[in-house]
């Protein structure tokens, strides 16, 4: 969930939010040929299958991209909610065996997608016309062409229930060690989003990643004693809604969804920083030619201002097409970075480093939590 130039460093102002002309951003599907006469188009499949995350994530994708794609093309969209790590080996095996893959498009973390790109199982998307309107965040730096199209950025915030912090918002990830929070905090089940701030909270340095992660493991061992709940995106929303947790390291979307549903919740970027990352869309090799064409249409549509505005309003995340209006509740919020000061608080680690080490980090995290 990136670029070599950000290796073990805090991110500076990104040009993804630079002021640039958005002419043509609303060109939509017509730029890839959907406006041509039907006889000139490849045959339309009855449906295309998009692997997606559940909960508010798939709801936002459906509202912003899938429904309007179906309206424009008549092609149904089916959302496959298999977890990204579970679908990955299935896609790899299909490509290796020259079988048709089980999905048309994978909505994936950039790190996971980079693994697939380096394996050579992704289609190049350089010919998508709406890329010309996108900021440089859409481009996966360090890879040739566009084996992935990044579609937005996001922050792993410290979300919290204000009533559980009567003395004010938590300022540090170390605040999760308060005995009052035992059994009341949550993390992703592989620790994603938490490894890097844990490195700082444990007294280590970002520049020591990946060579010396012991400070991170030491801090995570302390967190383990707090008996955290471990889960995935939909779990965080549910846990906050049911009052089962008071704090979590989670993508801001999950906390915002709980807040929209009437839960007293807030979030901060602690003093140690918070991980900033991206997700993207990619197409596995092996699709029939006509299905590949329409899968590309879908991603090109996802790069229109109209689709991104609705999709990312639902997620509360900054996109890659200029001119998107931030949700009113996120203007000035550090989880929706728009200023240099916002980005100075955020941590981004090269996707190459993550690809090379993430499996080991995940395994170490699980070892600690199960120990």
Coordinates of C-alpha atoms in Angstrom, one line a residue:
X1 CA 0.0 0.0 0.0
X2 CA 6.3 3.1 -2.5
X3 CA 8.8 5.0 -4.4
X4 CA 12.5 4.6 -4.2
X5 CA 13.1 8.3 -3.7
X6 CA 10.9 8.1 -0.5
X7 CA 13.0 5.2 1.0
X8 CA 12.8 5.5 4.8
X9 CA 12.0 9.1 4.6
X10 CA 9.1 11.4 5.5
X11 CA 7.3 12.5 2.4
X12 CA 7.5 16.1 1.1
X13 CA 4.8 17.9 -0.8
X14 CA 3.5 15.7 -3.6
X15 CA 2.7 16.9 -7.0
X16 CA -0.4 14.8 -6.9
X17 CA -2.0 17.9 -5.3
X18 CA -0.3 20.5 -7.4
X19 CA -2.4 22.9 -9.2
X20 CA -2.6 21.8 -12.8
X21 CA -5.1 22.1 -15.6
X22 CA -7.9 19.6 -15.5
X23 CA -8.9 20.0 -19.1
X24 CA -10.2 16.8 -20.5
X25 CA -10.5 15.2 -17.1
X26 CA -14.2 14.7 -17.6
X27 CA -13.7 13.2 -21.0
X28 CA -14.8 9.8 -19.6
X29 CA -15.2 6.7 -21.6
X30 CA -15.5 8.4 -24.9
X31 CA -11.7 9.0 -24.9
X32 CA -11.1 5.3 -25.2
X33 CA -13.6 4.8 -27.9
X34 CA -16.8 4.0 -26.1
X35 CA -18.5 6.8 -28.2
X36 CA -17.7 4.9 -31.4
X37 CA -20.5 3.1 -33.2
X38 CA -21.4 -0.2 -31.6
X39 CA -20.3 -2.1 -34.7
X40 CA -16.7 -0.9 -34.2
X41 CA -16.5 -1.9 -30.5
X42 CA -15.3 -5.3 -29.4
X43 CA -18.1 -7.6 -28.2
X44 CA -19.3 -6.7 -24.7
X45 CA -19.1 -9.3 -22.0
X46 CA -22.2 -9.8 -19.9
X47 CA -20.2 -8.7 -16.9
X48 CA -16.7 -7.8 -15.6
X49 CA -15.5 -8.9 -12.3
X50 CA -13.6 -6.4 -10.0
X51 CA -11.9 -7.7 -6.9
X52 CA -12.7 -5.3 -4.1
X53 CA -12.6 -4.8 -0.3
X54 CA -16.0 -5.0 1.5
X55 CA -17.9 -2.6 3.6
X56 CA -17.8 1.1 2.8
X57 CA -15.0 0.4 0.4
X58 CA -17.0 -1.5 -2.1
X59 CA -20.0 0.7 -1.5
X60 CA -18.0 3.7 -2.6
X61 CA -16.5 2.0 -5.7
X62 CA -20.0 0.9 -6.7
X63 CA -21.4 4.4 -6.3
X64 CA -18.5 6.2 -8.0
X65 CA -17.3 3.9 -10.7
X66 CA -19.2 0.7 -11.2
X67 CA -22.7 2.0 -11.4
X68 CA -21.8 4.7 -13.9
X69 CA -19.7 2.3 -16.0
X70 CA -22.7 0.0 -16.3
X71 CA -25.0 2.9 -17.2
X72 CA -22.5 4.0 -19.9
X73 CA -21.8 0.6 -21.3
X74 CA -24.6 -1.8 -20.3
X75 CA -22.0 -4.1 -18.8
X76 CA -22.8 -5.4 -15.4
X77 CA -20.1 -5.2 -12.7
X78 CA -19.6 -8.0 -10.2
X79 CA -17.5 -7.2 -7.1
X80 CA -15.5 -10.2 -5.8
X81 CA -14.8 -9.6 -2.1
X82 CA -12.0 -12.2 -1.9
X83 CA -9.1 -10.6 0.1
X84 CA -6.3 -9.3 -2.0
X85 CA -3.7 -11.7 -0.5
X86 CA -6.0 -14.6 -1.3
X87 CA -6.7 -13.7 -4.9
X88 CA -3.1 -13.1 -5.7
X89 CA -1.9 -16.7 -5.9
X90 CA -5.0 -17.7 -7.9
X91 CA -4.3 -15.0 -10.5
X92 CA -0.6 -15.9 -10.6
X93 CA -1.4 -19.6 -11.2
X94 CA -3.9 -18.8 -13.9
X95 CA -1.4 -16.7 -15.8
X96 CA 1.3 -19.3 -15.4
X97 CA -1.0 -22.0 -16.7
X98 CA -2.3 -19.8 -19.5
X99 CA -5.8 -20.0 -18.2
X100 CA -8.3 -17.1 -18.1
X101 CA -7.8 -15.4 -14.8
X102 CA -10.7 -15.4 -12.2
X103 CA -11.1 -11.6 -12.3
X104 CA -10.9 -8.8 -14.8
X105 CA -9.5 -6.1 -12.5
X106 CA -7.8 -6.2 -9.2
X107 CA -8.3 -3.3 -6.8
X108 CA -5.1 -3.7 -4.9
X109 CA -2.6 -2.1 -2.6
X110 CA 0.3 -0.7 -4.6
X111 CA 2.7 -3.0 -2.8
X112 CA 0.8 -6.1 -3.6
X113 CA 0.3 -4.9 -7.2
X114 CA 4.0 -4.3 -7.5
X115 CA 4.6 -7.9 -6.6
X116 CA 2.3 -8.9 -9.5
X117 CA 3.9 -6.4 -11.9
X118 CA 7.4 -7.7 -11.1
X119 CA 6.2 -11.2 -11.7
X120 CA 5.0 -10.1 -15.2
X121 CA 1.4 -11.0 -14.8
X122 CA -0.1 -7.5 -15.3
X123 CA -1.2 -5.8 -18.5
X124 CA 0.4 -2.5 -19.4
X125 CA -2.1 0.4 -19.1
X126 CA -0.1 3.1 -20.7
X127 CA -2.6 3.6 -23.5
X128 CA -5.4 4.8 -21.2
X129 CA -6.2 8.3 -22.5
X130 CA -7.2 9.7 -19.1
X131 CA -3.8 9.2 -17.7
X132 CA -2.8 12.4 -19.4
X133 CA -5.0 14.2 -16.9
X134 CA -3.7 12.4 -13.8
X135 CA -1.0 13.7 -11.4
X136 CA 2.2 11.8 -11.0
X137 CA 0.9 9.8 -8.1
X138 CA -0.9 7.7 -10.6
X139 CA 2.4 6.4 -12.0
X140 CA 4.1 3.5 -10.2
X141 CA 7.6 4.9 -10.0
X142 CA 10.3 2.3 -10.5
X143 CA 8.3 0.2 -12.9
X144 CA 8.2 0.4 -16.7
X145 CA 5.0 1.8 -18.2
X146 CA 1.8 1.5 -16.2
X147 CA 1.4 -2.1 -15.0
X148 CA -0.6 -0.5 -12.2
X149 CA -2.6 2.7 -12.1
X150 CA -2.6 4.2 -8.7
X151 CA -5.9 5.8 -8.0
X152 CA -5.6 7.6 -4.6
X153 CA -3.6 8.0 -1.5
X154 CA -4.5 7.3 2.2
X155 CA -3.2 7.6 5.7
X156 CA -3.1 5.0 8.5
X157 CA -4.3 7.2 11.3
X158 CA -4.7 6.7 15.0
X159 CA -8.5 6.6 15.3
X160 CA -9.9 7.0 18.8
X161 CA -13.1 7.4 20.8
X162 CA -12.9 10.8 22.5
X163 CA -14.7 9.7 25.6
X164 CA -11.8 7.2 26.2
X165 CA -9.3 10.0 26.2
X166 CA -10.8 12.6 28.6
X167 CA -7.5 14.5 28.8
X168 CA -7.5 15.2 25.1
X169 CA -6.6 13.5 21.8
X170 CA -3.7 11.0 21.9
X171 CA -0.5 12.6 20.7
X172 CA 1.7 9.5 20.4
X173 CA 1.4 5.9 19.4
X174 CA 2.8 5.2 22.9
X175 CA -0.6 6.3 24.3
X176 CA -1.9 2.9 23.2
X177 CA 0.1 1.4 26.0
X178 CA -2.3 2.9 28.6
X179 CA -3.5 0.0 30.8
X180 CA -7.1 1.4 30.4
X181 CA -6.9 0.4 26.8
X182 CA -6.1 -3.3 27.3
X183 CA -8.4 -5.3 25.0
X184 CA -9.7 -2.1 23.6
X185 CA -7.4 -1.4 20.6
X186 CA -7.3 -2.8 17.1
X187 CA -4.7 -3.4 14.5
X188 CA -4.7 -5.0 11.0
X189 CA -4.0 -8.7 11.4
X190 CA -0.7 -8.5 9.6
X191 CA 0.3 -5.2 11.2
X192 CA 0.2 -3.2 8.0
X193 CA 0.3 0.5 8.5
X194 CA 1.8 0.0 12.0
X195 CA 5.3 -1.3 11.4
X196 CA 6.8 2.1 10.5
X197 CA 5.4 4.3 13.2
X198 CA 6.2 1.5 15.6
X199 CA 9.8 1.8 14.5
X200 CA 9.9 5.4 15.6
X201 CA 7.8 4.8 18.8
X202 CA 10.2 2.1 19.7
X203 CA 13.1 4.5 19.5
X204 CA 14.4 3.5 16.1
X205 CA 14.9 5.5 12.9
X206 CA 13.2 5.3 9.6
X207 CA 16.5 5.2 7.8
X208 CA 17.2 1.9 9.5
X209 CA 14.4 0.2 7.6
X210 CA 14.7 -2.6 6.7
X211 CA 18.2 -3.3 8.1
X212 CA 17.3 -2.8 11.8
X213 CA 13.6 -3.2 12.7
X214 CA 14.2 -4.4 16.2
X215 CA 12.8 -1.1 17.7
X216 CA 9.5 -1.8 15.9
X217 CA 9.3 -5.4 17.1
X218 CA 10.1 -4.3 20.6
X219 CA 7.3 -1.8 20.5
X220 CA 4.9 -4.2 18.9
X221 CA 5.7 -6.7 21.7
X222 CA 4.5 -4.1 24.2
X223 CA 1.3 -3.6 22.2
X224 CA 0.8 -7.3 22.1
X225 CA 0.5 -7.2 25.9
X226 CA -2.5 -4.9 25.4
X227 CA -4.4 -7.8 23.8
X228 CA -5.4 -5.9 20.6
X229 CA -8.2 -7.1 18.3
X230 CA -6.8 -8.0 14.9
X231 CA -8.9 -7.7 11.7
X232 CA -9.5 -6.2 8.3
X233 CA -11.2 -3.0 7.1
X234 CA -14.9 -4.0 7.6
X235 CA -14.0 -5.2 11.1
X236 CA -12.8 -1.8 12.3
X237 CA -16.0 -0.1 11.3
X238 CA -18.0 -2.8 13.0
X239 CA -15.9 -2.7 16.2
X240 CA -16.2 1.1 16.5
X241 CA -19.9 0.9 15.8
X242 CA -20.4 -1.7 18.5
X243 CA -18.3 0.1 21.0
X244 CA -15.8 -2.8 21.2
X245 CA -12.7 -0.7 20.7
X246 CA -11.5 2.7 21.8
X247 CA -8.5 3.1 19.5
X248 CA -7.1 1.6 16.3
X249 CA -4.4 2.0 13.7
X250 CA -6.6 2.1 10.6
X251 CA -7.1 3.8 7.4
X252 CA -9.1 7.0 8.0
X253 CA -11.9 5.7 5.8
X254 CA -12.9 3.2 8.5
X255 CA -13.1 5.8 11.3
X256 CA -14.9 8.2 9.1
X257 CA -17.5 5.6 8.2
X258 CA -18.1 4.9 11.8
X259 CA -18.5 8.6 12.5
X260 CA -21.0 8.9 9.6
X261 CA -23.0 6.2 11.3
X262 CA -23.3 8.2 14.5
X263 CA -20.4 6.9 16.5
X264 CA -18.3 9.3 18.5
X265 CA -15.0 9.0 16.8
X266 CA -12.0 11.1 15.8
X267 CA -8.5 10.5 14.5
X268 CA -5.0 12.1 14.6
X269 CA -1.6 11.7 13.0
X270 CA 0.6 11.1 16.0
X271 CA 3.9 12.9 16.6
X272 CA 5.9 9.8 15.3
X273 CA 4.1 10.1 12.0
X274 CA 1.7 7.9 10.1
X275 CA 2.1 5.7 7.1
X276 CA 0.9 7.2 3.7
X277 CA 0.3 4.8 0.9
X278 CA -1.6 4.2 -2.3
X279 CA -4.0 1.7 -3.9
X280 CA -4.4 1.0 -7.5
X281 CA -6.2 -0.9 -10.3
X282 CA -4.5 -3.5 -12.6
X283 CA -5.6 -6.1 -15.1
X284 CA -4.1 -9.7 -15.1
X285 CA -2.8 -11.1 -18.4
X286 CA -4.8 -13.8 -20.1
X287 CA -8.2 -12.2 -20.7
X288 CA -9.9 -12.6 -24.0
X289 CA -9.2 -9.6 -26.2
X290 CA -12.7 -8.1 -26.0
X291 CA -12.8 -8.5 -22.2
X292 CA -9.3 -6.8 -21.9
X293 CA -10.7 -3.9 -23.9
X294 CA -13.7 -3.4 -21.6
X295 CA -11.6 -3.9 -18.4
X296 CA -9.4 -1.0 -19.7
X297 CA -12.6 1.0 -20.2
X298 CA -13.4 0.5 -16.6
X299 CA -10.1 1.8 -15.3
X300 CA -10.1 4.7 -17.8
X301 CA -13.5 5.6 -16.4
X302 CA -12.2 5.4 -12.8
X303 CA -9.7 8.2 -13.9
X304 CA -12.4 10.7 -14.7
X305 CA -13.1 13.6 -12.4
X306 CA -16.8 12.7 -12.0
X307 CA -16.0 9.1 -11.0
X308 CA -13.2 10.0 -8.6
X309 CA -15.3 12.7 -7.0
X310 CA -18.1 10.3 -6.0
X311 CA -15.8 7.3 -5.3
X312 CA -13.4 9.2 -3.1
X313 CA -16.0 11.3 -1.4
X314 CA -17.3 7.9 -0.2
X315 CA -13.8 6.9 1.1
X316 CA -12.7 10.4 2.2
X317 CA -9.4 10.1 0.3
X318 CA -7.4 12.3 -2.1
X319 CA -7.4 11.1 -5.7
X320 CA -5.1 11.5 -8.7
X321 CA -7.3 13.7 -10.9
X322 CA -7.0 17.4 -10.2
X323 CA -10.0 19.5 -9.3
X324 CA -11.6 17.1 -6.9
X325 CA -13.4 18.9 -4.1
X326 CA -12.4 17.5 -0.6
X327 CA -15.4 16.4 1.5
X328 CA -16.5 19.3 3.7
X329 CA -15.7 17.3 6.9
X330 CA -12.1 16.7 5.8
X331 CA -11.0 20.2 4.8
X332 CA -7.9 20.8 6.8
X333 CA -7.8 17.3 8.2
X334 CA -4.3 15.7 8.2
X335 CA -5.7 12.5 7.0
X336 CA -6.6 14.3 3.7
X337 CA -3.2 15.9 3.0
X338 CA -3.2 19.0 0.9
X339 CA -0.4 21.1 2.4
X340 CA 3.3 20.7 2.9
X341 CA 2.9 20.6 6.6
X342 CA 0.4 17.7 6.2
X343 CA 2.9 15.7 4.2
X344 CA 5.8 16.4 6.6
X345 CA 3.9 14.3 9.2
X346 CA 3.5 11.3 6.9
X347 CA 5.8 8.3 6.4
X348 CA 6.3 6.6 3.0
X349 CA 8.6 3.7 2.4
X350 CA 9.7 2.6 -1.1
X351 CA 7.4 -0.1 -2.7
X352 CA 10.6 -2.0 -3.7
X353 CA 11.6 -2.2 0.0
X354 CA 8.1 -3.2 1.0
X355 CA 7.9 -5.9 -1.7
X356 CA 11.2 -7.3 -0.7
X357 CA 10.4 -7.3 3.1
X358 CA 6.7 -7.2 3.6
X359 CA 6.2 -11.0 3.9
X360 CA 8.9 -11.2 6.5
X361 CA 7.4 -8.2 8.4
X362 CA 3.9 -9.7 8.3
X363 CA 5.3 -13.0 9.6
X364 CA 7.2 -11.4 12.4
X365 CA 4.1 -9.4 13.5
X366 CA 2.0 -12.5 13.5
X367 CA 4.7 -14.4 15.4
X368 CA 4.7 -11.7 18.1
X369 CA 0.9 -11.6 18.4
X370 CA 0.6 -15.4 18.6
X371 CA 3.5 -15.8 21.0

